[in-house]
mmCIF file of C-alpha atoms in Angstrom:
data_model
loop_
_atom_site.group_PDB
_atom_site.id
_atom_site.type_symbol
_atom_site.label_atom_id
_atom_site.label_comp_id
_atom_site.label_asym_id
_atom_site.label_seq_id
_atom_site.Cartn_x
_atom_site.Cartn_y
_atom_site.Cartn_z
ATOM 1 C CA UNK A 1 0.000 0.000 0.000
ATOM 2 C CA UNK A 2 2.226 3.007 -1.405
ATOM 3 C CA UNK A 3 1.589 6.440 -0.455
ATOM 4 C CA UNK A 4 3.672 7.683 -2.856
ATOM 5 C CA UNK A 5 2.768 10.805 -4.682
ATOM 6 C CA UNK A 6 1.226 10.632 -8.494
ATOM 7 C CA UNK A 7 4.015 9.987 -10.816
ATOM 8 C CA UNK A 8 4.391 12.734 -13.654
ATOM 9 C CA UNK A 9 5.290 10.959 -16.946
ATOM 10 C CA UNK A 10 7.236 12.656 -18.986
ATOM 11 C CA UNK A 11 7.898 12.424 -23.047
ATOM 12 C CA UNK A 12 11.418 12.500 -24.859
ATOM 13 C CA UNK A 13 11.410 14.097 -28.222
ATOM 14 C CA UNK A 14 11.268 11.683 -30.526
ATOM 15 C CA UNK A 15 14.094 11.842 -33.399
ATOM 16 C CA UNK A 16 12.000 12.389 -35.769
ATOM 17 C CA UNK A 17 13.264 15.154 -38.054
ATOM 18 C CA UNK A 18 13.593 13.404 -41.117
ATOM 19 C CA UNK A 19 9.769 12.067 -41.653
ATOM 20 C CA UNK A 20 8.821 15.610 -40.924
ATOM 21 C CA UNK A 21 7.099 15.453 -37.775
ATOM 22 C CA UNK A 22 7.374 17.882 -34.643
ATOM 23 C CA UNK A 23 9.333 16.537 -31.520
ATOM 24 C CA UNK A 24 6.459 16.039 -29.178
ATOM 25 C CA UNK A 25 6.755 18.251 -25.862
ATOM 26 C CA UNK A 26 8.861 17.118 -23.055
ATOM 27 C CA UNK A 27 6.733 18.792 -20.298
ATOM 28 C CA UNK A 28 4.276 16.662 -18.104
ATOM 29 C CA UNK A 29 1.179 15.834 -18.853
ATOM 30 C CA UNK A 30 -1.355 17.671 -16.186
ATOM 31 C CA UNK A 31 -4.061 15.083 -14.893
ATOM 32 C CA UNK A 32 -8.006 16.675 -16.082
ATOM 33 C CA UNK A 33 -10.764 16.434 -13.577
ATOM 34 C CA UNK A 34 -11.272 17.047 -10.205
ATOM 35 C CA UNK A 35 -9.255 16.627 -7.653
ATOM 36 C CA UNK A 36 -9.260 12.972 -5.348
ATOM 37 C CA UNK A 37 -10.446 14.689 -2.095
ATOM 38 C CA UNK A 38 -13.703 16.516 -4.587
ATOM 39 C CA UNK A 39 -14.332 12.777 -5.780
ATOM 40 C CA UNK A 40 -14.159 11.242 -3.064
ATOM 41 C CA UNK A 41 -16.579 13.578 -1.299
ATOM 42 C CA UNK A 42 -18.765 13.371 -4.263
ATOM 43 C CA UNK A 43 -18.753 9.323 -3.603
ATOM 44 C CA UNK A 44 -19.606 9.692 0.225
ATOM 45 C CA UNK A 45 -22.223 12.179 -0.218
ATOM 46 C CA UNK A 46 -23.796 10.092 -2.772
ATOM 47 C CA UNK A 47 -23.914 7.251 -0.446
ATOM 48 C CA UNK A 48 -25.509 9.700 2.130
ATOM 49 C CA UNK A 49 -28.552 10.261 -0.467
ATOM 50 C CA UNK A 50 -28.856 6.770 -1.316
ATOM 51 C CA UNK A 51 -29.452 5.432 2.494
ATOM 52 C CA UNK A 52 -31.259 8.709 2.946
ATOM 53 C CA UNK A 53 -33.791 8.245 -0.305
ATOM 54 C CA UNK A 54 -33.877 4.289 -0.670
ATOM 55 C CA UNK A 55 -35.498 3.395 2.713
ATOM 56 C CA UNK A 56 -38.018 6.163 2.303
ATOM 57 C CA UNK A 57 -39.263 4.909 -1.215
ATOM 58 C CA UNK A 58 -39.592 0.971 -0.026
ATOM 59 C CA UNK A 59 -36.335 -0.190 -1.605
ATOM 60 C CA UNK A 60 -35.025 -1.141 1.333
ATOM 61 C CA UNK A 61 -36.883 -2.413 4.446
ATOM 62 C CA UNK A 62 -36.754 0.921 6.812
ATOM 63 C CA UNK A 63 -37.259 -1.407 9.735
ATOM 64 C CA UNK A 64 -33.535 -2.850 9.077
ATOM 65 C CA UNK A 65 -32.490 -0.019 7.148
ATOM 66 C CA UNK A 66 -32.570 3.743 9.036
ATOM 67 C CA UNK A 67 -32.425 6.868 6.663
ATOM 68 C CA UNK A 68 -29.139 8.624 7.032
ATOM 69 C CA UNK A 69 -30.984 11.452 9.077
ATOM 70 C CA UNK A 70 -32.075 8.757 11.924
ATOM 71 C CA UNK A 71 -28.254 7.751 11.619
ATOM 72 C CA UNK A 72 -27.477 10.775 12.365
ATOM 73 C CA UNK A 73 -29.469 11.678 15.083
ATOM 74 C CA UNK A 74 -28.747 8.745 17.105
ATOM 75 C CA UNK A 75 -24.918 9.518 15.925
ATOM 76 C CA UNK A 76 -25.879 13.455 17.892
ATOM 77 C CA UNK A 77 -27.465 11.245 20.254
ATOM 78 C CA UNK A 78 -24.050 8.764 21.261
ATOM 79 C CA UNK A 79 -21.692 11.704 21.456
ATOM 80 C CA UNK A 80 -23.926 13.860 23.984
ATOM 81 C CA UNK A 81 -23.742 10.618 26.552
ATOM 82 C CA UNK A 82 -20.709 10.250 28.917
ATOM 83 C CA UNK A 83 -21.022 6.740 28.535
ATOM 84 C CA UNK A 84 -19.987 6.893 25.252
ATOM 85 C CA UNK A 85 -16.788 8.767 25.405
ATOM 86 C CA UNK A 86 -16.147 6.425 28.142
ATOM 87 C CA UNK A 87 -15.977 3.390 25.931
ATOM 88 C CA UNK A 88 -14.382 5.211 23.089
ATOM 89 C CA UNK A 89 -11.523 5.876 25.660
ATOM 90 C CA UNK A 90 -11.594 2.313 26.349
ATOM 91 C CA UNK A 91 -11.524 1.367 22.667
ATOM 92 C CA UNK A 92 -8.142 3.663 21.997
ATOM 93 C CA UNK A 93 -6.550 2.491 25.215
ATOM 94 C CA UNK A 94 -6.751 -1.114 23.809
ATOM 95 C CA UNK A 95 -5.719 -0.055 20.481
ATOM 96 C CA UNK A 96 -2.786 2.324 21.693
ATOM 97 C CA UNK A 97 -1.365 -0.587 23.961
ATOM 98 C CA UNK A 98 -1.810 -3.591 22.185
ATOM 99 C CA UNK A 99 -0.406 -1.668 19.143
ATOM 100 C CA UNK A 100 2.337 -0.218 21.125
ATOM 101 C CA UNK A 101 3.835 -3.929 22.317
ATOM 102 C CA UNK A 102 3.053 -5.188 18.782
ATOM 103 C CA UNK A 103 5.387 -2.403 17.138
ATOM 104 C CA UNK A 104 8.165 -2.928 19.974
ATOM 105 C CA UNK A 105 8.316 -6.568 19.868
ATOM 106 C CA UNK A 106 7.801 -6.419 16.156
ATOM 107 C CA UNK A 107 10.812 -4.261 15.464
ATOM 108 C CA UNK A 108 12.932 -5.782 18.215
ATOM 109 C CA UNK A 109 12.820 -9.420 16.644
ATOM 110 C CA UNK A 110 12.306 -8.711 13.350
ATOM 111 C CA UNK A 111 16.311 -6.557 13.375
ATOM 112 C CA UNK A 112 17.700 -9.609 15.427
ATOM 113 C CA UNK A 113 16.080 -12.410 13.442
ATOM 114 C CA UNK A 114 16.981 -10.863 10.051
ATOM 115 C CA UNK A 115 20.550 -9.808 10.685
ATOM 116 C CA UNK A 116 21.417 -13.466 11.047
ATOM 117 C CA UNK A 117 20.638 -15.860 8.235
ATOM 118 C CA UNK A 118 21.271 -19.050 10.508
ATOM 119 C CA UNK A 119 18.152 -17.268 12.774
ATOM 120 C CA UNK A 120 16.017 -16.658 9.780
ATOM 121 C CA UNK A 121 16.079 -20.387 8.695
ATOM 122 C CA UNK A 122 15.699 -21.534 12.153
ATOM 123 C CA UNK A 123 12.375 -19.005 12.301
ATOM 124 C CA UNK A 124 11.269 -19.048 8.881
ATOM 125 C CA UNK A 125 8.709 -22.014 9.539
ATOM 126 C CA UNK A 126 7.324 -21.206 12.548
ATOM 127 C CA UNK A 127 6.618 -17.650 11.423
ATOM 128 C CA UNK A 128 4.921 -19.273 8.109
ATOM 129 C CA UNK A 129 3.133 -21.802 10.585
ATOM 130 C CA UNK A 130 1.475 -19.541 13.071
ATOM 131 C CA UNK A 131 1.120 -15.742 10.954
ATOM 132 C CA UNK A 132 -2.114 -17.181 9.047
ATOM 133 C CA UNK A 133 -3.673 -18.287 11.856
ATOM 134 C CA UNK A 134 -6.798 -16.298 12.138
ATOM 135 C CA UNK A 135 -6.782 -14.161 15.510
ATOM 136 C CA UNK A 136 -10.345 -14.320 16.288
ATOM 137 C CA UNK A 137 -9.372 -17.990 16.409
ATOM 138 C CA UNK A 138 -7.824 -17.490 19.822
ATOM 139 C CA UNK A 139 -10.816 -15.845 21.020
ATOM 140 C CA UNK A 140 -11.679 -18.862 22.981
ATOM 141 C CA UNK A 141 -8.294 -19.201 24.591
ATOM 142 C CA UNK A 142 -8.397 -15.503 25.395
ATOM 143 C CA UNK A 143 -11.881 -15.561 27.206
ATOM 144 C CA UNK A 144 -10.180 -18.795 28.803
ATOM 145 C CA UNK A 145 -7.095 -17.476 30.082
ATOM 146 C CA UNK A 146 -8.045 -13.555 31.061
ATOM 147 C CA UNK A 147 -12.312 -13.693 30.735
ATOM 148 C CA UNK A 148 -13.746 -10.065 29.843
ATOM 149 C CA UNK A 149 -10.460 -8.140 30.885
ATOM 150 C CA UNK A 150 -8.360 -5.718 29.068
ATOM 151 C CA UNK A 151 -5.786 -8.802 28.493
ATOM 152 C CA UNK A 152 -7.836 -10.486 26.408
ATOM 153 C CA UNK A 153 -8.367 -7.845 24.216
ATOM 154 C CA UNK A 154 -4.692 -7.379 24.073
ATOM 155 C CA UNK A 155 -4.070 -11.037 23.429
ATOM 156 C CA UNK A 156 -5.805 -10.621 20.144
ATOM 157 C CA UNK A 157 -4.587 -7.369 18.994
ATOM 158 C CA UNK A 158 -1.028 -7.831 19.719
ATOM 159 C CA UNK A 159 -1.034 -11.120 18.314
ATOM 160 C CA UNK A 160 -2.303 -9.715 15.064
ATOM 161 C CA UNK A 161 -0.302 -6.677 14.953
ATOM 162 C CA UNK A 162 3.186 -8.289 15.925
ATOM 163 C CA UNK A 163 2.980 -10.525 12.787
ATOM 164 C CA UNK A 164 1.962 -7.403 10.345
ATOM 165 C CA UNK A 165 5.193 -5.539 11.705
ATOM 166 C CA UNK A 166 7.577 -8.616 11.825
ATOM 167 C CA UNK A 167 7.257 -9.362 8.116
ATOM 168 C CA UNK A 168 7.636 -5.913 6.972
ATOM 169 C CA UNK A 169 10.485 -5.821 9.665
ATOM 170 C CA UNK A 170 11.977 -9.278 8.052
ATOM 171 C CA UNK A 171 11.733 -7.514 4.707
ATOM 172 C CA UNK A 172 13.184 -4.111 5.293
ATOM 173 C CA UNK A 173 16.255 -5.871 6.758
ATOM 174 C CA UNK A 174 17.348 -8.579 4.161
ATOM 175 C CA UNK A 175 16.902 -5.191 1.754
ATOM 176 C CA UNK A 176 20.103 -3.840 3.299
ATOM 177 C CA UNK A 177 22.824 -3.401 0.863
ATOM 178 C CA UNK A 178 25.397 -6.657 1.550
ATOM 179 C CA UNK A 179 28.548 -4.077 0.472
ATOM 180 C CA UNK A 180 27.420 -1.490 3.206
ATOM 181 C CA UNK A 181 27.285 -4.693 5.831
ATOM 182 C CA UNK A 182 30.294 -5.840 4.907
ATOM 183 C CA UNK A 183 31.784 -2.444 4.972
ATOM 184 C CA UNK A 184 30.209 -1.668 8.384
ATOM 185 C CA UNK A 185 31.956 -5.032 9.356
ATOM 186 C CA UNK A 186 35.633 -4.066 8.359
ATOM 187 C CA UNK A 187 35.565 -1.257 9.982
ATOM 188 C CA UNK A 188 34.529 -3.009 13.104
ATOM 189 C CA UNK A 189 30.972 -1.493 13.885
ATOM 190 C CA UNK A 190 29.359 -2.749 16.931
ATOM 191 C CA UNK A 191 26.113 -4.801 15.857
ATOM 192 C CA UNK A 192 24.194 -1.460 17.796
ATOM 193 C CA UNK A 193 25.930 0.910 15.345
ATOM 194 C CA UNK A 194 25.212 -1.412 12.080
ATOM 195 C CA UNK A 195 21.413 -1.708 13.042
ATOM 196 C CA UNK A 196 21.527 2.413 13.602
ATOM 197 C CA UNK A 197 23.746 3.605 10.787
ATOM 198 C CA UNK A 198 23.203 0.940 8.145
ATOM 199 C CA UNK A 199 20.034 -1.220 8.882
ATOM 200 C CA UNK A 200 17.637 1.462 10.357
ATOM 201 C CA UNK A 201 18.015 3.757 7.447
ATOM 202 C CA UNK A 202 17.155 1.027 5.000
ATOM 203 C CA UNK A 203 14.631 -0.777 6.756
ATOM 204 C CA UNK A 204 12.828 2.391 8.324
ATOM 205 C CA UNK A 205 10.524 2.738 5.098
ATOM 206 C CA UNK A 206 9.242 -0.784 5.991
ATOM 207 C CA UNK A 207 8.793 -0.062 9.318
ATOM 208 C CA UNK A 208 6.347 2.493 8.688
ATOM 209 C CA UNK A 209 4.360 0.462 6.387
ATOM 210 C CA UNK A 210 3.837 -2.274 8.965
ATOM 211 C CA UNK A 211 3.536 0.857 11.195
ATOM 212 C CA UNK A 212 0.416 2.024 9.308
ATOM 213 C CA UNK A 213 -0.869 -1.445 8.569
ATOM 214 C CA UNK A 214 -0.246 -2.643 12.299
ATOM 215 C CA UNK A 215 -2.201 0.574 13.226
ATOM 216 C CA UNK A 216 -5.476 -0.268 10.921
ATOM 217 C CA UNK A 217 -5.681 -4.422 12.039
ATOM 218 C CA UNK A 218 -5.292 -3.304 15.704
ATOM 219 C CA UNK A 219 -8.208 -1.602 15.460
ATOM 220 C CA UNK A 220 -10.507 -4.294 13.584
ATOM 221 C CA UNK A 221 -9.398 -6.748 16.588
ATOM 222 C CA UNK A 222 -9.894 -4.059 19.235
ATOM 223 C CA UNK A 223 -13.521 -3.531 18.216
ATOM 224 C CA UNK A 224 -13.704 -7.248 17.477
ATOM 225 C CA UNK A 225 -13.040 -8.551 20.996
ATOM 226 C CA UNK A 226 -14.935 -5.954 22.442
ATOM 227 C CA UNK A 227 -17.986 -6.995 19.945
ATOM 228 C CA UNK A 228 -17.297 -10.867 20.724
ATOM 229 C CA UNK A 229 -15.789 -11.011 24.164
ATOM 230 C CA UNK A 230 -17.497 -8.273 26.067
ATOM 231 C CA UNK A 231 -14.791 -6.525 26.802
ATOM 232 C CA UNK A 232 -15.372 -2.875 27.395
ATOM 233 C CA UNK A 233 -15.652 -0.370 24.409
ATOM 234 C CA UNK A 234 -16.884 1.025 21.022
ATOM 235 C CA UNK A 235 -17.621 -2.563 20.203
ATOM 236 C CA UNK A 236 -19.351 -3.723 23.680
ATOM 237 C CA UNK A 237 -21.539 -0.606 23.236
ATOM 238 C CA UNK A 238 -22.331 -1.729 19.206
ATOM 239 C CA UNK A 239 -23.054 -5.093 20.619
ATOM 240 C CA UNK A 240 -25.605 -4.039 23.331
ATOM 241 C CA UNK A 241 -27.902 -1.888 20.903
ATOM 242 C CA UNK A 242 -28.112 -4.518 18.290
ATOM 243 C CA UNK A 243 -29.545 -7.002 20.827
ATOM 244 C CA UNK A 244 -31.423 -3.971 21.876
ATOM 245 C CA UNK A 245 -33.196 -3.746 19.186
ATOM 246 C CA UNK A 246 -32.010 0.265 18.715
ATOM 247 C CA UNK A 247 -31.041 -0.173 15.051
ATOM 248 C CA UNK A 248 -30.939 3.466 14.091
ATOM 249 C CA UNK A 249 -27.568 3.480 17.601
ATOM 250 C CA UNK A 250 -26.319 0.449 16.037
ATOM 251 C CA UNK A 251 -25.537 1.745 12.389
ATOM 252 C CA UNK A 252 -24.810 5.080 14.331
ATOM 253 C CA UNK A 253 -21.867 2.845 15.937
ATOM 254 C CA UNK A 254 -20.893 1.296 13.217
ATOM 255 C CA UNK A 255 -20.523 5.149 11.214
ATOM 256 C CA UNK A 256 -17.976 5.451 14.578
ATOM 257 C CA UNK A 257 -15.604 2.522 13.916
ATOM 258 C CA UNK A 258 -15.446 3.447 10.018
ATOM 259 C CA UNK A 259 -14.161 7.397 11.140
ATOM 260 C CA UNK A 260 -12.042 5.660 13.116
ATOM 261 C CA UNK A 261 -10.364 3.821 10.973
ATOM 262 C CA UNK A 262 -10.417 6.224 8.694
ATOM 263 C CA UNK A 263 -8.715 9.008 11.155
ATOM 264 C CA UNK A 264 -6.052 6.115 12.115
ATOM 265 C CA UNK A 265 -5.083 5.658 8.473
ATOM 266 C CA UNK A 266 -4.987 9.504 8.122
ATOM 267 C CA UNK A 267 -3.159 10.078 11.301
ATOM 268 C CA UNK A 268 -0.411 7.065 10.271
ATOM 269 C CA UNK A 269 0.121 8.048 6.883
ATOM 270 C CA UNK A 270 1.103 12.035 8.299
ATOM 271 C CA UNK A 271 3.743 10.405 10.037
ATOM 272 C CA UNK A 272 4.810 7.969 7.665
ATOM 273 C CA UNK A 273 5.435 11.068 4.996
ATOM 274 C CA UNK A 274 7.238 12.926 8.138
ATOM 275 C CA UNK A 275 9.762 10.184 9.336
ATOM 276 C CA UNK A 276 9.974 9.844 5.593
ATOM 277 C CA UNK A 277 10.581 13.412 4.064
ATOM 278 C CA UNK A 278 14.218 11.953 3.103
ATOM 279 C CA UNK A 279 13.451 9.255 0.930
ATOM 280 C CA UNK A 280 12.563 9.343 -2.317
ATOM 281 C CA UNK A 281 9.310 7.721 -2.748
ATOM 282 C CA UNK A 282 8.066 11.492 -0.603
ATOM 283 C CA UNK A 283 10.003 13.472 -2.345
ATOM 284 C CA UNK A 284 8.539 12.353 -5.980
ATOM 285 C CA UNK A 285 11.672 11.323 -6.871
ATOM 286 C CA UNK A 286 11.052 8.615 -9.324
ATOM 287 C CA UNK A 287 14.305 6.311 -10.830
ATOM 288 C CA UNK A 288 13.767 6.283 -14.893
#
């Protein structure tokens, strides 16, 4: 998932004297249209009409299906409740946490593991074994082990989160240049200074990809146990006004976790271009 800038693409004159046609213009090409953010507002408004309009004109059963102006009055409704803020709070602390040791640990093993090659073939099956297992698959053992706490919640979220980083980690690291390790090696760099000078450098764009997706799967699995386990937050709260019939609170909810994410993936990818500004790929530098 690249968050590069558009790539300009630029024409050489062609050599093309003799057949008597004009050398075609080596400035870029300007895109036509309007802009992403127009479109995409365009797109969500549009949605908007359609929940608002289809109900009302028997499309779509109203009883299941609010109009986007009950939406959002239960929506006005949450955010003027205490309780609500309260499990949003609860919902981030999860997410910040679990997300927190994933990142750590992630980073931590995935520098050790891929600076030595006799490591990554001792690891390299276990890390294919257990990374697709589904996390919502150790929702049982998690209820098991830690019942409705905050643990169990972090069970899930770290586990999927620490796999997300170490991969990107892993890949970052076997990227490194081999003549700038072995050069770091001759002149006798401690393994701290090779990871800082030589590894981190290389590897840091991948870190902030599994940064960014780390960040977004967190989330899912932080509303997930919540949702499934009980445990206390944006998801607990979804959970209770779905059985409570209040279907109006429950998409209202559900319009909560999607700004969410969406603020999350905003919030990530500012940071990414920050602790980035140096390379290339956010400076629009593109290799020809």
């Amino acid at each position: 998932m690249s968050n590069s800038p558009p790539v300009t693409v630029y024409e050489p004159a062609a050599d093309n004297a003799d057949a008597g046609v004009a050398p075609q213009s080596t400035r870029p090409r300007r895109s036509l249209g309007a802009s992403p953010v127009v479109l995409g507002a365009i797109g969500l408004l549009a949605l908007v009409a359609l929940f608002e309009i289809l109900p009302r004109i028997g499309v779509l059963n109203r009883r299941f299906f609010p109009t986007s102006t009950e939406i959002g009055s239960a929506l006005i409704d949450q955010v003027q409740q205490s309780e609500f803020w309260v499990a949003l709070l609860d919902t981030l602390q999860g997410w910040a946490l679990g997300l927190a040791i994933a990142a750590v640990a992630g980073v931590v093993l995935g520098i050790i593991i891929g600076s030595s090659q006799l490591l990554r073939d001792i690891t390299a099956s276990t890390i294919e074994f257990v990374r697709p297992i589904p996390s919502v698959a150790l929702i049982p053992l998690a209820v098991l082990l830690f019942g409705t706490s905050i643990e169990s919640k972090l069970l899930l979220v770290v586990y999927a989160a620490f796999f997300q980083m170490l991969i990107q980690v892993l890949y970052g690291v076997q990227d490194v240049d081999p003549v700038a390790q072995d050069t770091a090696r001759a002149y006798r760099f401690s393994f701290v200074a090779r990871v800082r000078y030589v590894t981190w450098p290389t590897a840091l764009p991948y870190v902030m990809t599994g940064l960014r997706l780390s960040a977004a799967v967190a989330l899912i699995l932080a509303v997930t146990a919540e949702l499934v386990i009980g445990n206390p937050g944006i998801g607990n709260r979804l959970a209770v006004a779905q059985s409570s019939g209040a279907i109006a609170a429950t998409y209202a909810l559900v319009v909560v976790a999607g700004l969410l994410g969406v603020i999350v993936n905003l919030v990530f990818r500012f940071i990414e271009r920050r602790a980035l500004s140096w390379h290339p790929s956010q400076r629009g530098e593109v290799a020809v």
